[in-house]
Amino acid sequence: MPRIQVNKGFEKKAKKLFAKHPDKRKRVTAALQQLAEDPRYPSLATKKYDEANDVWQSYIEQGTPGAWRVWWRWSKTEENTIVVLSFGPHP
């Protein structure tokens, strides 16, 4: 099972986004837990987002305009570790 790690600045951004959208906290937490259990879980709909930088995208929610996503990559230094880069509404 992969380990979840967050990049610098993640906590600050999370605090800001959750202040604006407190209803999303539960969904983000659930998606990150599912990501740690199985990054290929069907409801996450994980796919490569940026081939050049090896960034992946997984769904936090689906079927709504501006549905939220989480962007992440596999750690280059720690085995079996997912580094969460950002999350928020689909651009």
PDB file of N, CA and C in Angstrom:
ATOM      1  N   MET A   1       0.852  -1.174   0.000  1.00  0.00           N
ATOM      2  CA  MET A   1       0.000   0.000   0.000  1.00  0.00           C
ATOM      3  C   MET A   1       0.901   1.241   0.000  1.00  0.00           C
ATOM      4  N   PRO A   2       0.677   2.158  -0.929  1.00  0.00           N
ATOM      5  CA  PRO A   2       1.498   3.376  -0.991  1.00  0.00           C
ATOM      6  C   PRO A   2       1.316   4.266   0.240  1.00  0.00           C
ATOM      7  N   ARG A   3       2.353   4.979   0.524  1.00  0.00           N
ATOM      8  CA  ARG A   3       2.335   5.971   1.595  1.00  0.00           C
ATOM      9  C   ARG A   3       2.043   7.325   0.962  1.00  0.00           C
ATOM     10  N   ILE A   4       1.274   8.176   1.639  1.00  0.00           N
ATOM     11  CA  ILE A   4       0.952   9.509   1.128  1.00  0.00           C
ATOM     12  C   ILE A   4       1.846  10.538   1.805  1.00  0.00           C
ATOM     13  N   GLN A   5       2.423  11.393   0.999  1.00  0.00           N
ATOM     14  CA  GLN A   5       3.258  12.494   1.474  1.00  0.00           C
ATOM     15  C   GLN A   5       2.772  13.752   0.759  1.00  0.00           C
ATOM     16  N   VAL A   6       2.839  14.889   1.414  1.00  0.00           N
ATOM     17  CA  VAL A   6       2.416  16.134   0.769  1.00  0.00           C
ATOM     18  C   VAL A   6       3.631  17.011   0.509  1.00  0.00           C
ATOM     19  N   ASN A   7       3.554  17.810  -0.549  1.00  0.00           N
ATOM     20  CA  ASN A   7       4.669  18.693  -0.875  1.00  0.00           C
ATOM     21  C   ASN A   7       4.615  19.950  -0.020  1.00  0.00           C
ATOM     22  N   LYS A   8       5.683  20.717  -0.094  1.00  0.00           N
ATOM     23  CA  LYS A   8       5.736  21.984   0.645  1.00  0.00           C
ATOM     24  C   LYS A   8       4.582  22.876   0.199  1.00  0.00           C
ATOM     25  N   GLY A   9       4.009  23.560   1.133  1.00  0.00           N
ATOM     26  CA  GLY A   9       2.929  24.483   0.808  1.00  0.00           C
ATOM     27  C   GLY A   9       1.554  23.845   0.743  1.00  0.00           C
ATOM     28  N   PHE A  10       1.497  22.522   0.792  1.00  0.00           N
ATOM     29  CA  PHE A  10       0.211  21.831   0.679  1.00  0.00           C
ATOM     30  C   PHE A  10      -0.723  22.198   1.827  1.00  0.00           C
ATOM     31  N   GLU A  11      -0.205  22.164   3.047  1.00  0.00           N
ATOM     32  CA  GLU A  11      -1.058  22.436   4.208  1.00  0.00           C
ATOM     33  C   GLU A  11      -1.640  23.845   4.166  1.00  0.00           C
ATOM     34  N   LYS A  12      -0.837  24.800   3.736  1.00  0.00           N
ATOM     35  CA  LYS A  12      -1.305  26.186   3.634  1.00  0.00           C
ATOM     36  C   LYS A  12      -2.424  26.296   2.593  1.00  0.00           C
ATOM     37  N   LYS A  13      -2.209  25.650   1.442  1.00  0.00           N
ATOM     38  CA  LYS A  13      -3.223  25.680   0.389  1.00  0.00           C
ATOM     39  C   LYS A  13      -4.489  24.951   0.840  1.00  0.00           C
ATOM     40  N   ALA A  14      -4.315  23.813   1.510  1.00  0.00           N
ATOM     41  CA  ALA A  14      -5.465  23.045   1.987  1.00  0.00           C
ATOM     42  C   ALA A  14      -6.293  23.869   2.966  1.00  0.00           C
ATOM     43  N   LYS A  15      -5.632  24.530   3.877  1.00  0.00           N
ATOM     44  CA  LYS A  15      -6.338  25.350   4.865  1.00  0.00           C
ATOM     45  C   LYS A  15      -7.161  26.440   4.174  1.00  0.00           C
ATOM     46  N   LYS A  16      -6.559  27.068   3.174  1.00  0.00           N
ATOM     47  CA  LYS A  16      -7.230  28.140   2.431  1.00  0.00           C
ATOM     48  C   LYS A  16      -8.444  27.600   1.654  1.00  0.00           C
ATOM     49  N   LEU A  17      -8.256  26.478   0.956  1.00  0.00           N
ATOM     50  CA  LEU A  17      -9.355  25.898   0.180  1.00  0.00           C
ATOM     51  C   LEU A  17     -10.485  25.402   1.079  1.00  0.00           C
ATOM     52  N   PHE A  18     -10.131  24.776   2.198  1.00  0.00           N
ATOM     53  CA  PHE A  18     -11.164  24.266   3.099  1.00  0.00           C
ATOM     54  C   PHE A  18     -11.913  25.394   3.793  1.00  0.00           C
ATOM     55  N   ALA A  19     -11.270  26.534   3.974  1.00  0.00           N
ATOM     56  CA  ALA A  19     -11.965  27.688   4.553  1.00  0.00           C
ATOM     57  C   ALA A  19     -13.056  28.174   3.599  1.00  0.00           C
ATOM     58  N   LYS A  20     -12.748  28.121   2.292  1.00  0.00           N
ATOM     59  CA  LYS A  20     -13.725  28.533   1.275  1.00  0.00           C
ATOM     60  C   LYS A  20     -14.763  27.450   0.994  1.00  0.00           C
ATOM     61  N   HIS A  21     -14.332  26.193   1.085  1.00  0.00           N
ATOM     62  CA  HIS A  21     -15.182  25.055   0.715  1.00  0.00           C
ATOM     63  C   HIS A  21     -15.146  23.981   1.813  1.00  0.00           C
ATOM     64  N   PRO A  22     -15.713  24.247   2.982  1.00  0.00           N
ATOM     65  CA  PRO A  22     -15.647  23.268   4.075  1.00  0.00           C
ATOM     66  C   PRO A  22     -16.320  21.934   3.738  1.00  0.00           C
ATOM     67  N   ASP A  23     -17.260  21.959   2.814  1.00  0.00           N
ATOM     68  CA  ASP A  23     -17.958  20.742   2.412  1.00  0.00           C
ATOM     69  C   ASP A  23     -17.057  19.765   1.658  1.00  0.00           C
ATOM     70  N   LYS A  24     -15.920  20.208   1.179  1.00  0.00           N
ATOM     71  CA  LYS A  24     -15.025  19.354   0.387  1.00  0.00           C
ATOM     72  C   LYS A  24     -14.049  18.553   1.250  1.00  0.00           C
ATOM     73  N   ARG A  25     -13.863  18.938   2.507  1.00  0.00           N
ATOM     74  CA  ARG A  25     -12.865  18.284   3.370  1.00  0.00           C
ATOM     75  C   ARG A  25     -13.059  16.766   3.431  1.00  0.00           C
ATOM     76  N   LYS A  26     -14.289  16.344   3.644  1.00  0.00           N
ATOM     77  CA  LYS A  26     -14.588  14.915   3.766  1.00  0.00           C
ATOM     78  C   LYS A  26     -14.259  14.175   2.463  1.00  0.00           C
ATOM     79  N   ARG A  27     -14.601  14.778   1.339  1.00  0.00           N
ATOM     80  CA  ARG A  27     -14.340  14.148   0.037  1.00  0.00           C
ATOM     81  C   ARG A  27     -12.844  14.055  -0.252  1.00  0.00           C
ATOM     82  N   VAL A  28     -12.118  15.123   0.068  1.00  0.00           N
ATOM     83  CA  VAL A  28     -10.664  15.123  -0.152  1.00  0.00           C
ATOM     84  C   VAL A  28     -10.019  14.050   0.717  1.00  0.00           C
ATOM     85  N   THR A  29     -10.406  13.988   1.973  1.00  0.00           N
ATOM     86  CA  THR A  29      -9.855  12.987   2.891  1.00  0.00           C
ATOM     87  C   THR A  29     -10.138  11.575   2.391  1.00  0.00           C
ATOM     88  N   ALA A  30     -11.359  11.325   1.964  1.00  0.00           N
ATOM     89  CA  ALA A  30     -11.734   9.999   1.457  1.00  0.00           C
ATOM     90  C   ALA A  30     -10.938   9.644   0.206  1.00  0.00           C
ATOM     91  N   ALA A  31     -10.766  10.600  -0.689  1.00  0.00           N
ATOM     92  CA  ALA A  31     -10.013  10.345  -1.922  1.00  0.00           C
ATOM     93  C   ALA A  31      -8.546  10.044  -1.611  1.00  0.00           C
ATOM     94  N   LEU A  32      -7.954  10.777  -0.679  1.00  0.00           N
ATOM     95  CA  LEU A  32      -6.555  10.525  -0.317  1.00  0.00           C
ATOM     96  C   LEU A  32      -6.398   9.166   0.356  1.00  0.00           C
ATOM     97  N   GLN A  33      -7.360   8.772   1.166  1.00  0.00           N
ATOM     98  CA  GLN A  33      -7.318   7.443   1.783  1.00  0.00           C
ATOM     99  C   GLN A  33      -7.421   6.356   0.722  1.00  0.00           C
ATOM    100  N   GLN A  34      -8.315   6.557  -0.246  1.00  0.00           N
ATOM    101  CA  GLN A  34      -8.466   5.574  -1.320  1.00  0.00           C
ATOM    102  C   GLN A  34      -7.208   5.524  -2.178  1.00  0.00           C
ATOM    103  N   LEU A  35      -6.613   6.674  -2.417  1.00  0.00           N
ATOM    104  CA  LEU A  35      -5.371   6.751  -3.189  1.00  0.00           C
ATOM    105  C   LEU A  35      -4.270   5.952  -2.496  1.00  0.00           C
ATOM    106  N   ALA A  36      -4.209   6.031  -1.174  1.00  0.00           N
ATOM    107  CA  ALA A  36      -3.205   5.289  -0.407  1.00  0.00           C
ATOM    108  C   ALA A  36      -3.463   3.784  -0.457  1.00  0.00           C
ATOM    109  N   GLU A  37      -4.724   3.398  -0.535  1.00  0.00           N
ATOM    110  CA  GLU A  37      -5.064   1.980  -0.597  1.00  0.00           C
ATOM    111  C   GLU A  37      -4.844   1.397  -1.986  1.00  0.00           C
ATOM    112  N   ASP A  38      -5.271   2.151  -3.006  1.00  0.00           N
ATOM    113  CA  ASP A  38      -5.170   1.651  -4.381  1.00  0.00           C
ATOM    114  C   ASP A  38      -5.303   2.806  -5.363  1.00  0.00           C
ATOM    115  N   PRO A  39      -4.183   3.317  -5.877  1.00  0.00           N
ATOM    116  CA  PRO A  39      -4.238   4.448  -6.804  1.00  0.00           C
ATOM    117  C   PRO A  39      -5.040   4.163  -8.080  1.00  0.00           C
ATOM    118  N   ARG A  40      -5.274   2.902  -8.372  1.00  0.00           N
ATOM    119  CA  ARG A  40      -6.021   2.528  -9.581  1.00  0.00           C
ATOM    120  C   ARG A  40      -7.492   2.209  -9.289  1.00  0.00           C
ATOM    121  N   TYR A  41      -7.951   2.522  -8.098  1.00  0.00           N
ATOM    122  CA  TYR A  41      -9.350   2.254  -7.748  1.00  0.00           C
ATOM    123  C   TYR A  41     -10.250   2.949  -8.777  1.00  0.00           C
ATOM    124  N   PRO A  42     -11.267   2.249  -9.306  1.00  0.00           N
ATOM    125  CA  PRO A  42     -12.072   2.792 -10.409  1.00  0.00           C
ATOM    126  C   PRO A  42     -12.673   4.182 -10.189  1.00  0.00           C
ATOM    127  N   SER A  43     -13.184   4.472  -8.998  1.00  0.00           N
ATOM    128  CA  SER A  43     -13.829   5.776  -8.807  1.00  0.00           C
ATOM    129  C   SER A  43     -12.829   6.937  -8.816  1.00  0.00           C
ATOM    130  N   LEU A  44     -11.548   6.649  -8.631  1.00  0.00           N
ATOM    131  CA  LEU A  44     -10.534   7.705  -8.704  1.00  0.00           C
ATOM    132  C   LEU A  44     -10.238   8.105 -10.149  1.00  0.00           C
ATOM    133  N   ALA A  45     -10.518   7.187 -11.082  1.00  0.00           N
ATOM    134  CA  ALA A  45     -10.274   7.440 -12.512  1.00  0.00           C
ATOM    135  C   ALA A  45      -8.884   8.040 -12.740  1.00  0.00           C
ATOM    136  N   THR A  46      -7.885   7.449 -12.118  1.00  0.00           N
ATOM    137  CA  THR A  46      -6.509   7.946 -12.203  1.00  0.00           C
ATOM    138  C   THR A  46      -5.995   7.870 -13.630  1.00  0.00           C
ATOM    139  N   LYS A  47      -5.353   8.950 -14.055  1.00  0.00           N
ATOM    140  CA  LYS A  47      -4.733   8.979 -15.379  1.00  0.00           C
ATOM    141  C   LYS A  47      -3.534   9.917 -15.353  1.00  0.00           C
ATOM    142  N   LYS A  48      -2.654   9.727 -16.314  1.00  0.00           N
ATOM    143  CA  LYS A  48      -1.475  10.588 -16.434  1.00  0.00           C
ATOM    144  C   LYS A  48      -1.944  11.971 -16.845  1.00  0.00           C
ATOM    145  N   TYR A  49      -1.512  12.994 -16.117  1.00  0.00           N
ATOM    146  CA  TYR A  49      -1.915  14.378 -16.372  1.00  0.00           C
ATOM    147  C   TYR A  49      -0.844  15.126 -17.150  1.00  0.00           C
ATOM    148  N   ASP A  50       0.407  14.900 -16.785  1.00  0.00           N
ATOM    149  CA  ASP A  50       1.531  15.600 -17.415  1.00  0.00           C
ATOM    150  C   ASP A  50       2.658  14.598 -17.610  1.00  0.00           C
ATOM    151  N   GLU A  51       2.773  14.098 -18.815  1.00  0.00           N
ATOM    152  CA  GLU A  51       3.760  13.069 -19.139  1.00  0.00           C
ATOM    153  C   GLU A  51       5.187  13.534 -18.858  1.00  0.00           C
ATOM    154  N   ALA A  52       5.513  14.750 -19.243  1.00  0.00           N
ATOM    155  CA  ALA A  52       6.880  15.260 -19.100  1.00  0.00           C
ATOM    156  C   ALA A  52       7.327  15.327 -17.639  1.00  0.00           C
ATOM    157  N   ASN A  53       6.411  15.678 -16.751  1.00  0.00           N
ATOM    158  CA  ASN A  53       6.763  15.815 -15.333  1.00  0.00           C
ATOM    159  C   ASN A  53       6.271  14.646 -14.483  1.00  0.00           C
ATOM    160  N   ASP A  54       5.755  13.610 -15.139  1.00  0.00           N
ATOM    161  CA  ASP A  54       5.274  12.408 -14.466  1.00  0.00           C
ATOM    162  C   ASP A  54       4.227  12.726 -13.390  1.00  0.00           C
ATOM    163  N   VAL A  55       3.286  13.596 -13.726  1.00  0.00           N
ATOM    164  CA  VAL A  55       2.220  13.986 -12.797  1.00  0.00           C
ATOM    165  C   VAL A  55       0.943  13.228 -13.155  1.00  0.00           C
ATOM    166  N   TRP A  56       0.291  12.706 -12.121  1.00  0.00           N
ATOM    167  CA  TRP A  56      -0.951  11.965 -12.270  1.00  0.00           C
ATOM    168  C   TRP A  56      -2.114  12.782 -11.730  1.00  0.00           C
ATOM    169  N   GLN A  57      -3.304  12.461 -12.200  1.00  0.00           N
ATOM    170  CA  GLN A  57      -4.522  13.130 -11.743  1.00  0.00           C
ATOM    171  C   GLN A  57      -5.528  12.064 -11.318  1.00  0.00           C
ATOM    172  N   SER A  58      -6.156  12.268 -10.176  1.00  0.00           N
ATOM    173  CA  SER A  58      -7.226  11.383  -9.712  1.00  0.00           C
ATOM    174  C   SER A  58      -8.423  12.236  -9.317  1.00  0.00           C
ATOM    175  N   TYR A  59      -9.596  11.676  -9.494  1.00  0.00           N
ATOM    176  CA  TYR A  59     -10.829  12.390  -9.167  1.00  0.00           C
ATOM    177  C   TYR A  59     -11.087  12.389  -7.664  1.00  0.00           C
ATOM    178  N   ILE A  60     -11.508  13.525  -7.155  1.00  0.00           N
ATOM    179  CA  ILE A  60     -12.027  13.621  -5.793  1.00  0.00           C
ATOM    180  C   ILE A  60     -13.542  13.494  -5.867  1.00  0.00           C
ATOM    181  N   GLU A  61     -14.111  14.071  -6.908  1.00  0.00           N
ATOM    182  CA  GLU A  61     -15.546  13.962  -7.174  1.00  0.00           C
ATOM    183  C   GLU A  61     -15.735  13.933  -8.684  1.00  0.00           C
ATOM    184  N   GLN A  62     -16.884  13.419  -9.100  1.00  0.00           N
ATOM    185  CA  GLN A  62     -17.169  13.312 -10.526  1.00  0.00           C
ATOM    186  C   GLN A  62     -18.574  13.819 -10.821  1.00  0.00           C
ATOM    187  N   GLY A  63     -18.795  14.110 -12.092  1.00  0.00           N
ATOM    188  CA  GLY A  63     -20.138  14.426 -12.554  1.00  0.00           C
ATOM    189  C   GLY A  63     -20.668  15.794 -12.171  1.00  0.00           C
ATOM    190  N   THR A  64     -19.790  16.681 -11.761  1.00  0.00           N
ATOM    191  CA  THR A  64     -20.217  18.044 -11.447  1.00  0.00           C
ATOM    192  C   THR A  64     -19.305  19.017 -12.183  1.00  0.00           C
ATOM    193  N   PRO A  65     -19.822  20.160 -12.603  1.00  0.00           N
ATOM    194  CA  PRO A  65     -18.961  21.142 -13.260  1.00  0.00           C
ATOM    195  C   PRO A  65     -17.848  21.582 -12.304  1.00  0.00           C
ATOM    196  N   GLY A  66     -16.636  21.613 -12.804  1.00  0.00           N
ATOM    197  CA  GLY A  66     -15.501  22.008 -11.971  1.00  0.00           C
ATOM    198  C   GLY A  66     -15.191  20.992 -10.886  1.00  0.00           C
ATOM    199  N   ALA A  67     -15.497  19.712 -11.162  1.00  0.00           N
ATOM    200  CA  ALA A  67     -15.258  18.661 -10.171  1.00  0.00           C
ATOM    201  C   ALA A  67     -13.810  18.692  -9.688  1.00  0.00           C
ATOM    202  N   TRP A  68     -13.620  18.426  -8.422  1.00  0.00           N
ATOM    203  CA  TRP A  68     -12.286  18.512  -7.825  1.00  0.00           C
ATOM    204  C   TRP A  68     -11.426  17.305  -8.182  1.00  0.00           C
ATOM    205  N   ARG A  69     -10.135  17.570  -8.294  1.00  0.00           N
ATOM    206  CA  ARG A  69      -9.129  16.553  -8.606  1.00  0.00           C
ATOM    207  C   ARG A  69      -7.985  16.666  -7.605  1.00  0.00           C
ATOM    208  N   VAL A  70      -7.173  15.628  -7.567  1.00  0.00           N
ATOM    209  CA  VAL A  70      -5.916  15.670  -6.820  1.00  0.00           C
ATOM    210  C   VAL A  70      -4.810  15.348  -7.824  1.00  0.00           C
ATOM    211  N   TRP A  71      -3.740  16.138  -7.791  1.00  0.00           N
ATOM    212  CA  TRP A  71      -2.600  15.933  -8.677  1.00  0.00           C
ATOM    213  C   TRP A  71      -1.433  15.435  -7.840  1.00  0.00           C
ATOM    214  N   TRP A  72      -0.753  14.393  -8.318  1.00  0.00           N
ATOM    215  CA  TRP A  72       0.290  13.749  -7.543  1.00  0.00           C
ATOM    216  C   TRP A  72       1.333  13.110  -8.457  1.00  0.00           C
ATOM    217  N   ARG A  73       2.422  12.674  -7.844  1.00  0.00           N
ATOM    218  CA  ARG A  73       3.456  11.927  -8.567  1.00  0.00           C
ATOM    219  C   ARG A  73       4.040  10.882  -7.629  1.00  0.00           C
ATOM    220  N   TRP A  74       4.679   9.889  -8.210  1.00  0.00           N
ATOM    221  CA  TRP A  74       5.405   8.917  -7.406  1.00  0.00           C
ATOM    222  C   TRP A  74       6.704   9.563  -6.957  1.00  0.00           C
ATOM    223  N   SER A  75       7.079   9.346  -5.707  1.00  0.00           N
ATOM    224  CA  SER A  75       8.317   9.909  -5.173  1.00  0.00           C
ATOM    225  C   SER A  75       9.515   9.344  -5.927  1.00  0.00           C
ATOM    226  N   LYS A  76      10.470  10.202  -6.181  1.00  0.00           N
ATOM    227  CA  LYS A  76      11.696   9.773  -6.859  1.00  0.00           C
ATOM    228  C   LYS A  76      12.732   9.275  -5.861  1.00  0.00           C
ATOM    229  N   THR A  77      12.518   9.551  -4.577  1.00  0.00           N
ATOM    230  CA  THR A  77      13.502   9.180  -3.561  1.00  0.00           C
ATOM    231  C   THR A  77      13.000   8.140  -2.565  1.00  0.00           C
ATOM    232  N   GLU A  78      11.694   8.054  -2.372  1.00  0.00           N
ATOM    233  CA  GLU A  78      11.141   7.103  -1.409  1.00  0.00           C
ATOM    234  C   GLU A  78      10.252   6.095  -2.123  1.00  0.00           C
ATOM    235  N   GLU A  79      10.593   4.848  -1.979  1.00  0.00           N
ATOM    236  CA  GLU A  79       9.862   3.779  -2.642  1.00  0.00           C
ATOM    237  C   GLU A  79       8.411   3.695  -2.161  1.00  0.00           C
ATOM    238  N   ASN A  80       7.515   3.434  -3.094  1.00  0.00           N
ATOM    239  CA  ASN A  80       6.092   3.236  -2.815  1.00  0.00           C
ATOM    240  C   ASN A  80       5.460   4.420  -2.077  1.00  0.00           C
ATOM    241  N   THR A  81       5.846   5.621  -2.471  1.00  0.00           N
ATOM    242  CA  THR A  81       5.339   6.835  -1.836  1.00  0.00           C
ATOM    243  C   THR A  81       4.737   7.762  -2.880  1.00  0.00           C
ATOM    244  N   ILE A  82       3.528   8.217  -2.613  1.00  0.00           N
ATOM    245  CA  ILE A  82       2.834   9.176  -3.464  1.00  0.00           C
ATOM    246  C   ILE A  82       3.027  10.562  -2.865  1.00  0.00           C
ATOM    247  N   VAL A  83       3.472  11.494  -3.684  1.00  0.00           N
ATOM    248  CA  VAL A  83       3.636  12.881  -3.250  1.00  0.00           C
ATOM    249  C   VAL A  83       2.471  13.682  -3.826  1.00  0.00           C
ATOM    250  N   VAL A  84       1.607  14.176  -2.950  1.00  0.00           N
ATOM    251  CA  VAL A  84       0.466  14.978  -3.382  1.00  0.00           C
ATOM    252  C   VAL A  84       0.961  16.389  -3.647  1.00  0.00           C
ATOM    253  N   LEU A  85       0.749  16.850  -4.868  1.00  0.00           N
ATOM    254  CA  LEU A  85       1.221  18.167  -5.283  1.00  0.00           C
ATOM    255  C   LEU A  85       0.179  19.246  -5.045  1.00  0.00           C
ATOM    256  N   SER A  86      -1.069  18.920  -5.355  1.00  0.00           N
ATOM    257  CA  SER A  86      -2.128  19.918  -5.250  1.00  0.00           C
ATOM    258  C   SER A  86      -3.482  19.233  -5.358  1.00  0.00           C
ATOM    259  N   PHE A  87      -4.513  19.979  -5.041  1.00  0.00           N
ATOM    260  CA  PHE A  87      -5.872  19.513  -5.268  1.00  0.00           C
ATOM    261  C   PHE A  87      -6.763  20.731  -5.409  1.00  0.00           C
ATOM    262  N   GLY A  88      -7.920  20.511  -5.991  1.00  0.00           N
ATOM    263  CA  GLY A  88      -8.855  21.609  -6.167  1.00  0.00           C
ATOM    264  C   GLY A  88      -9.728  21.377  -7.378  1.00  0.00           C
ATOM    265  N   PRO A  89     -10.470  22.410  -7.789  1.00  0.00           N
ATOM    266  CA  PRO A  89     -11.362  22.258  -8.937  1.00  0.00           C
ATOM    267  C   PRO A  89     -10.577  22.053 -10.226  1.00  0.00           C
ATOM    268  N   HIS A  90     -11.156  21.289 -11.115  1.00  0.00           N
ATOM    269  CA  HIS A  90     -10.531  21.049 -12.414  1.00  0.00           C
ATOM    270  C   HIS A  90     -10.394  22.380 -13.143  1.00  0.00           C
ATOM    271  N   PRO A  91      -9.188  22.640 -13.649  1.00  0.00           N
ATOM    272  CA  PRO A  91      -8.978  23.939 -14.335  1.00  0.00           C
ATOM    273  C   PRO A  91      -9.751  24.049 -15.639  1.00  0.00           C
TER     274      PRO A  91
END
